[in-house]
PDB file of C-alpha atoms in Angstrom:
ATOM      1  CA  MET A   1       2.544  27.132  24.719  1.00 78.00           C
ATOM      2  CA  THR A   2      -0.889  25.662  25.386  1.00 85.00           C
ATOM      3  CA  VAL A   3      -1.611  23.543  28.438  1.00 87.00           C
ATOM      4  CA  GLU A   4      -1.960  20.478  26.214  1.00 91.00           C
ATOM      5  CA  GLU A   5       1.481  21.100  24.709  1.00 91.00           C
ATOM      6  CA  ALA A   6       2.982  21.586  28.172  1.00 90.00           C
ATOM      7  CA  VAL A   7       1.427  18.343  29.417  1.00 93.00           C
ATOM      8  CA  LEU A   8       2.812  16.456  26.428  1.00 94.00           C
ATOM      9  CA  ARG A   9       6.246  18.051  26.754  1.00 94.00           C
ATOM     10  CA  TYR A  10       6.716  17.949  30.551  1.00 94.00           C
ATOM     11  CA  GLY A  11       4.079  15.608  31.996  1.00 94.00           C
ATOM     12  CA  ASP A  12       6.142  12.406  32.066  1.00 94.00           C
ATOM     13  CA  MET A  13       9.186  14.154  33.520  1.00 93.00           C
ATOM     14  CA  LEU A  14       7.108  15.823  36.249  1.00 95.00           C
ATOM     15  CA  PHE A  15       5.422  12.516  37.057  1.00 95.00           C
ATOM     16  CA  ARG A  16       8.794  10.780  37.493  1.00 92.00           C
ATOM     17  CA  ILE A  17      10.031  13.589  39.761  1.00 91.00           C
ATOM     18  CA  CYS A  18       6.864  13.419  41.865  1.00 93.00           C
ATOM     19  CA  LEU A  19       6.942   9.610  41.967  1.00 92.00           C
ATOM     20  CA  VAL A  20      10.501   9.641  43.257  1.00 89.00           C
ATOM     21  CA  MET A  21       9.678  12.291  45.861  1.00 89.00           C
ATOM     22  CA  LEU A  22       6.387  10.785  47.048  1.00 88.00           C
ATOM     23  CA  CYS A  23       6.902   7.046  46.453  1.00 85.00           C
ATOM     24  CA  ASN A  24       3.213   6.725  45.685  1.00 85.00           C
ATOM     25  CA  GLU A  25       1.666   6.690  42.213  1.00 90.00           C
ATOM     26  CA  GLN A  26      -1.647   8.314  43.169  1.00 89.00           C
ATOM     27  CA  ASP A  27       0.039  11.100  45.125  1.00 89.00           C
ATOM     28  CA  ALA A  28       2.416  11.701  42.214  1.00 93.00           C
ATOM     29  CA  GLN A  29      -0.517  11.973  39.804  1.00 95.00           C
ATOM     30  CA  ASP A  30      -2.221  14.428  42.165  1.00 94.00           C
ATOM     31  CA  ALA A  31       0.921  16.550  42.419  1.00 95.00           C
ATOM     32  CA  VAL A  32       1.334  16.682  38.638  1.00 96.00           C
ATOM     33  CA  GLN A  33      -2.324  17.559  38.162  1.00 95.00           C
ATOM     34  CA  ASP A  34      -2.062  20.327  40.765  1.00 95.00           C
ATOM     35  CA  THR A  35       1.081  21.601  39.053  1.00 95.00           C
ATOM     36  CA  PHE A  36      -0.688  21.894  35.706  1.00 95.00           C
ATOM     37  CA  CYS A  37      -3.668  23.568  37.393  1.00 94.00           C
ATOM     38  CA  ARG A  38      -1.262  26.216  38.724  1.00 93.00           C
ATOM     39  CA  TYR A  39       0.222  26.448  35.219  1.00 93.00           C
ATOM     40  CA  MET A  40      -3.224  27.208  33.776  1.00 91.00           C
ATOM     41  CA  GLU A  41      -3.781  29.917  36.397  1.00 90.00           C
ATOM     42  CA  ARG A  42      -0.468  31.617  35.671  1.00 82.00           C
ATOM     43  CA  THR A  43      -1.038  34.816  33.732  1.00 68.00           C
ATOM     44  CA  ALA A  44       2.525  36.040  33.209  1.00 76.00           C
ATOM     45  CA  GLY A  45       4.574  34.469  30.431  1.00 81.00           C
ATOM     46  CA  PHE A  46       7.902  32.728  30.688  1.00 86.00           C
ATOM     47  CA  ARG A  47      11.213  34.047  29.369  1.00 88.00           C
ATOM     48  CA  ASP A  48      11.871  30.812  27.487  1.00 90.00           C
ATOM     49  CA  ARG A  49      11.220  27.063  27.638  1.00 90.00           C
ATOM     50  CA  GLU A  50      13.922  26.444  30.251  1.00 91.00           C
ATOM     51  CA  HIS A  51      12.315  29.061  32.520  1.00 91.00           C
ATOM     52  CA  GLU A  52       8.950  27.381  31.997  1.00 92.00           C
ATOM     53  CA  LYS A  53      10.398  23.917  32.738  1.00 92.00           C
ATOM     54  CA  ALA A  54      12.198  25.160  35.862  1.00 92.00           C
ATOM     55  CA  TRP A  55       8.989  26.809  37.093  1.00 93.00           C
ATOM     56  CA  LEU A  56       7.021  23.585  36.605  1.00 94.00           C
ATOM     57  CA  ILE A  57       9.666  21.549  38.440  1.00 93.00           C
ATOM     58  CA  LYS A  58       9.697  23.994  41.348  1.00 93.00           C
ATOM     59  CA  VAL A  59       5.895  23.990  41.625  1.00 94.00           C
ATOM     60  CA  ALA A  60       5.800  20.176  41.447  1.00 95.00           C
ATOM     61  CA  ALA A  61       8.536  19.828  44.107  1.00 92.00           C
ATOM     62  CA  ASN A  62       6.714  22.267  46.389  1.00 92.00           C
ATOM     63  CA  ARG A  63       3.459  20.398  45.875  1.00 93.00           C
ATOM     64  CA  CYS A  64       5.202  17.135  46.793  1.00 91.00           C
ATOM     65  CA  ARG A  65       6.444  18.729  50.025  1.00 88.00           C
ATOM     66  CA  ASP A  66       2.906  19.902  50.794  1.00 88.00           C
ATOM     67  CA  ILE A  67       1.536  16.402  50.218  1.00 87.00           C
ATOM     68  CA  HIS A  68       4.207  14.939  52.519  1.00 81.00           C
ATOM     69  CA  ARG A  69       3.227  17.351  55.266  1.00 79.00           C
ATOM     70  CA  SER A  70      -0.518  16.956  54.922  1.00 75.00           C
ATOM     71  CA  ARG A  71      -1.095  13.235  54.303  1.00 62.00           C
ATOM     72  CA  SER A  72      -0.298  10.252  56.382  1.00 55.00           C
ATOM     73  CA  ARG A  73       2.257   7.945  54.811  1.00 51.00           C
ATOM     74  CA  HIS A  74       0.978   5.682  52.046  1.00 47.00           C
ATOM     75  CA  PRO A  75       2.581   2.416  50.999  1.00 49.00           C
ATOM     76  CA  GLU A  76       5.637   2.926  48.832  1.00 50.00           C
ATOM     77  CA  VAL A  77       5.749   1.887  45.193  1.00 48.00           C
ATOM     78  CA  GLN A  78       6.976  -1.672  44.993  1.00 49.00           C
ATOM     79  CA  TYR A  79      10.268  -2.327  43.232  1.00 48.00           C
ATOM     80  CA  THR A  80       8.503  -4.276  40.473  1.00 50.00           C
ATOM     81  CA  ASP A  81       6.164  -1.323  39.807  1.00 59.00           C
ATOM     82  CA  VAL A  82       9.030   1.115  39.276  1.00 57.00           C
ATOM     83  CA  GLU A  83      10.117  -0.532  36.000  1.00 60.00           C
ATOM     84  CA  GLU A  84       7.079   0.685  34.071  1.00 63.00           C
ATOM     85  CA  TYR A  85       8.040   4.328  34.762  1.00 61.00           C
ATOM     86  CA  CYS A  86      11.665   4.097  33.691  1.00 61.00           C
ATOM     87  CA  GLU A  87      12.892   5.694  30.511  1.00 64.00           C
ATOM     88  CA  PHE A  88      15.864   3.355  30.175  1.00 61.00           C
ATOM     89  CA  GLN A  89      16.333  -0.342  30.771  1.00 61.00           C
ATOM     90  CA  GLY A  90      18.188  -0.997  34.004  1.00 62.00           C
ATOM     91  CA  GLN A  91      17.112   2.286  35.588  1.00 63.00           C
ATOM     92  CA  SER A  92      14.572   0.685  37.935  1.00 65.00           C
ATOM     93  CA  GLU A  93      17.001  -0.469  40.646  1.00 69.00           C
ATOM     94  CA  VAL A  94      18.532   2.993  40.900  1.00 70.00           C
ATOM     95  CA  LEU A  95      15.105   4.672  40.937  1.00 72.00           C
ATOM     96  CA  ALA A  96      13.898   2.278  43.630  1.00 73.00           C
ATOM     97  CA  GLU A  97      16.935   3.100  45.800  1.00 77.00           C
ATOM     98  CA  LEU A  98      16.539   6.804  45.028  1.00 79.00           C
ATOM     99  CA  MET A  99      13.023   6.650  46.456  1.00 78.00           C
ATOM    100  CA  ASN A 100      14.490   5.513  49.785  1.00 80.00           C
ATOM    101  CA  LEU A 101      16.670   8.603  50.177  1.00 84.00           C
ATOM    102  CA  PRO A 102      15.519  11.452  52.429  1.00 83.00           C
ATOM    103  CA  ASP A 103      13.472  14.021  50.476  1.00 79.00           C
ATOM    104  CA  LYS A 104      16.139  16.735  50.531  1.00 84.00           C
ATOM    105  CA  LEU A 105      18.664  14.356  49.007  1.00 89.00           C
ATOM    106  CA  LYS A 106      16.437  12.626  46.480  1.00 86.00           C
ATOM    107  CA  GLU A 107      15.207  15.785  44.791  1.00 87.00           C
ATOM    108  CA  VAL A 108      18.711  17.153  44.081  1.00 91.00           C
ATOM    109  CA  VAL A 109      20.104  13.749  43.064  1.00 89.00           C
ATOM    110  CA  TYR A 110      17.158  13.170  40.721  1.00 84.00           C
ATOM    111  CA  LEU A 111      17.282  16.631  39.163  1.00 87.00           C
ATOM    112  CA  HIS A 112      21.037  16.390  38.605  1.00 88.00           C
ATOM    113  CA  TYR A 113      21.552  12.818  37.485  1.00 82.00           C
ATOM    114  CA  ILE A 114      18.234  11.972  35.852  1.00 79.00           C
ATOM    115  CA  GLU A 115      17.095  15.347  34.483  1.00 83.00           C
ATOM    116  CA  GLY A 116      20.617  16.724  33.880  1.00 87.00           C
ATOM    117  CA  TYR A 117      20.458  20.035  35.747  1.00 90.00           C
ATOM    118  CA  LYS A 118      23.588  21.729  37.081  1.00 93.00           C
ATOM    119  CA  ALA A 119      23.961  22.551  40.779  1.00 93.00           C
ATOM    120  CA  ALA A 120      23.394  26.285  40.208  1.00 93.00           C
ATOM    121  CA  GLU A 121      20.164  25.582  38.301  1.00 91.00           C
ATOM    122  CA  ILE A 122      18.903  23.233  41.020  1.00 91.00           C
ATOM    123  CA  ALA A 123      19.780  25.799  43.690  1.00 91.00           C
ATOM    124  CA  GLN A 124      17.748  28.432  41.890  1.00 89.00           C
ATOM    125  CA  MET A 125      14.776  26.074  41.423  1.00 86.00           C
ATOM    126  CA  LEU A 126      14.733  24.964  45.060  1.00 86.00           C
ATOM    127  CA  GLY A 127      15.673  28.296  46.621  1.00 87.00           C
ATOM    128  CA  ILE A 128      18.849  27.018  48.296  1.00 90.00           C
ATOM    129  CA  THR A 129      22.552  27.755  47.798  1.00 94.00           C
ATOM    130  CA  PRO A 130      24.670  25.914  45.207  1.00 94.00           C
ATOM    131  CA  ASN A 131      26.863  24.665  48.081  1.00 95.00           C
ATOM    132  CA  ALA A 132      23.802  23.151  49.772  1.00 95.00           C
ATOM    133  CA  VAL A 133      22.949  21.390  46.496  1.00 94.00           C
ATOM    134  CA  LYS A 134      26.489  20.023  46.178  1.00 94.00           C
ATOM    135  CA  LYS A 135      26.494  18.774  49.779  1.00 95.00           C
ATOM    136  CA  ARG A 136      23.103  17.084  49.305  1.00 93.00           C
ATOM    137  CA  MET A 137      24.360  15.459  46.085  1.00 92.00           C
ATOM    138  CA  GLN A 138      27.445  14.216  47.938  1.00 93.00           C
ATOM    139  CA  ARG A 139      25.342  12.742  50.742  1.00 93.00           C
ATOM    140  CA  GLY A 140      22.888  11.257  48.241  1.00 90.00           C
ATOM    141  CA  ARG A 141      25.672   9.622  46.221  1.00 88.00           C
ATOM    142  CA  GLU A 142      27.152   8.130  49.384  1.00 90.00           C
ATOM    143  CA  SER A 143      23.771   6.764  50.487  1.00 88.00           C
ATOM    144  CA  LEU A 144      23.174   5.252  47.047  1.00 84.00           C
ATOM    145  CA  ARG A 145      26.669   3.757  46.974  1.00 84.00           C
ATOM    146  CA  VAL A 146      26.067   2.063  50.321  1.00 85.00           C
ATOM    147  CA  SER A 147      22.582   0.803  49.432  1.00 80.00           C
ATOM    148  CA  LEU A 148      23.471  -0.375  45.918  1.00 76.00           C
ATOM    149  CA  TYR A 149      26.980  -1.715  46.480  1.00 79.00           C
ATOM    150  CA  GLY A 150      27.312  -2.016  50.253  1.00 77.00           C
ATOM    151  CA  GLU A 151      30.511  -0.001  50.320  1.00 67.00           C
ATOM    152  CA  ARG A 152      31.574   3.240  51.936  1.00 65.00           C
ATOM    153  CA  LYS A 153      34.125   5.609  50.520  1.00 62.00           C
ATOM    154  CA  ALA A 154      37.511   5.467  52.245  1.00 57.00           C
ATOM    155  CA  GLY A 155      37.504   7.800  55.237  1.00 54.00           C
ATOM    156  CA  ALA A 156      33.689   8.000  55.405  1.00 53.00           C
ATOM    157  CA  GLY A 157      31.712   7.199  58.583  1.00 50.00           C
TER     158      GLY A 157
END
């Protein structure tokens, strides 16, 4: 696949992932651009399209972590700005709340619920155990439930 084809196929998805992780449009664009620069430098091929997609997601997530570590915090994307990046109507409130989750939680919640990956796939992409992914998803769901609906699950905190 050419770089142009990869950008067309995966660019929007990678941008949404980076936007959720970084909460800043310019940083997200930088992370996606850096990801595709690494893609162009890669000499070995991919087993299949899913392997290629997983590699791009992992590189983008790592780049987002690097940006978090190296740059001072920038203003977050405003709730009204989020709507223009949503694939589906009504997704903006959830995406806005997702951006407020801690990084470790937001990346697994996003990859599972928005991109449709299974826990084992996310674990492999992020280099953590499937149990760690499941625990982060549980904590992320609880945080979203509280922020969106103001309710805690029975027996929680």
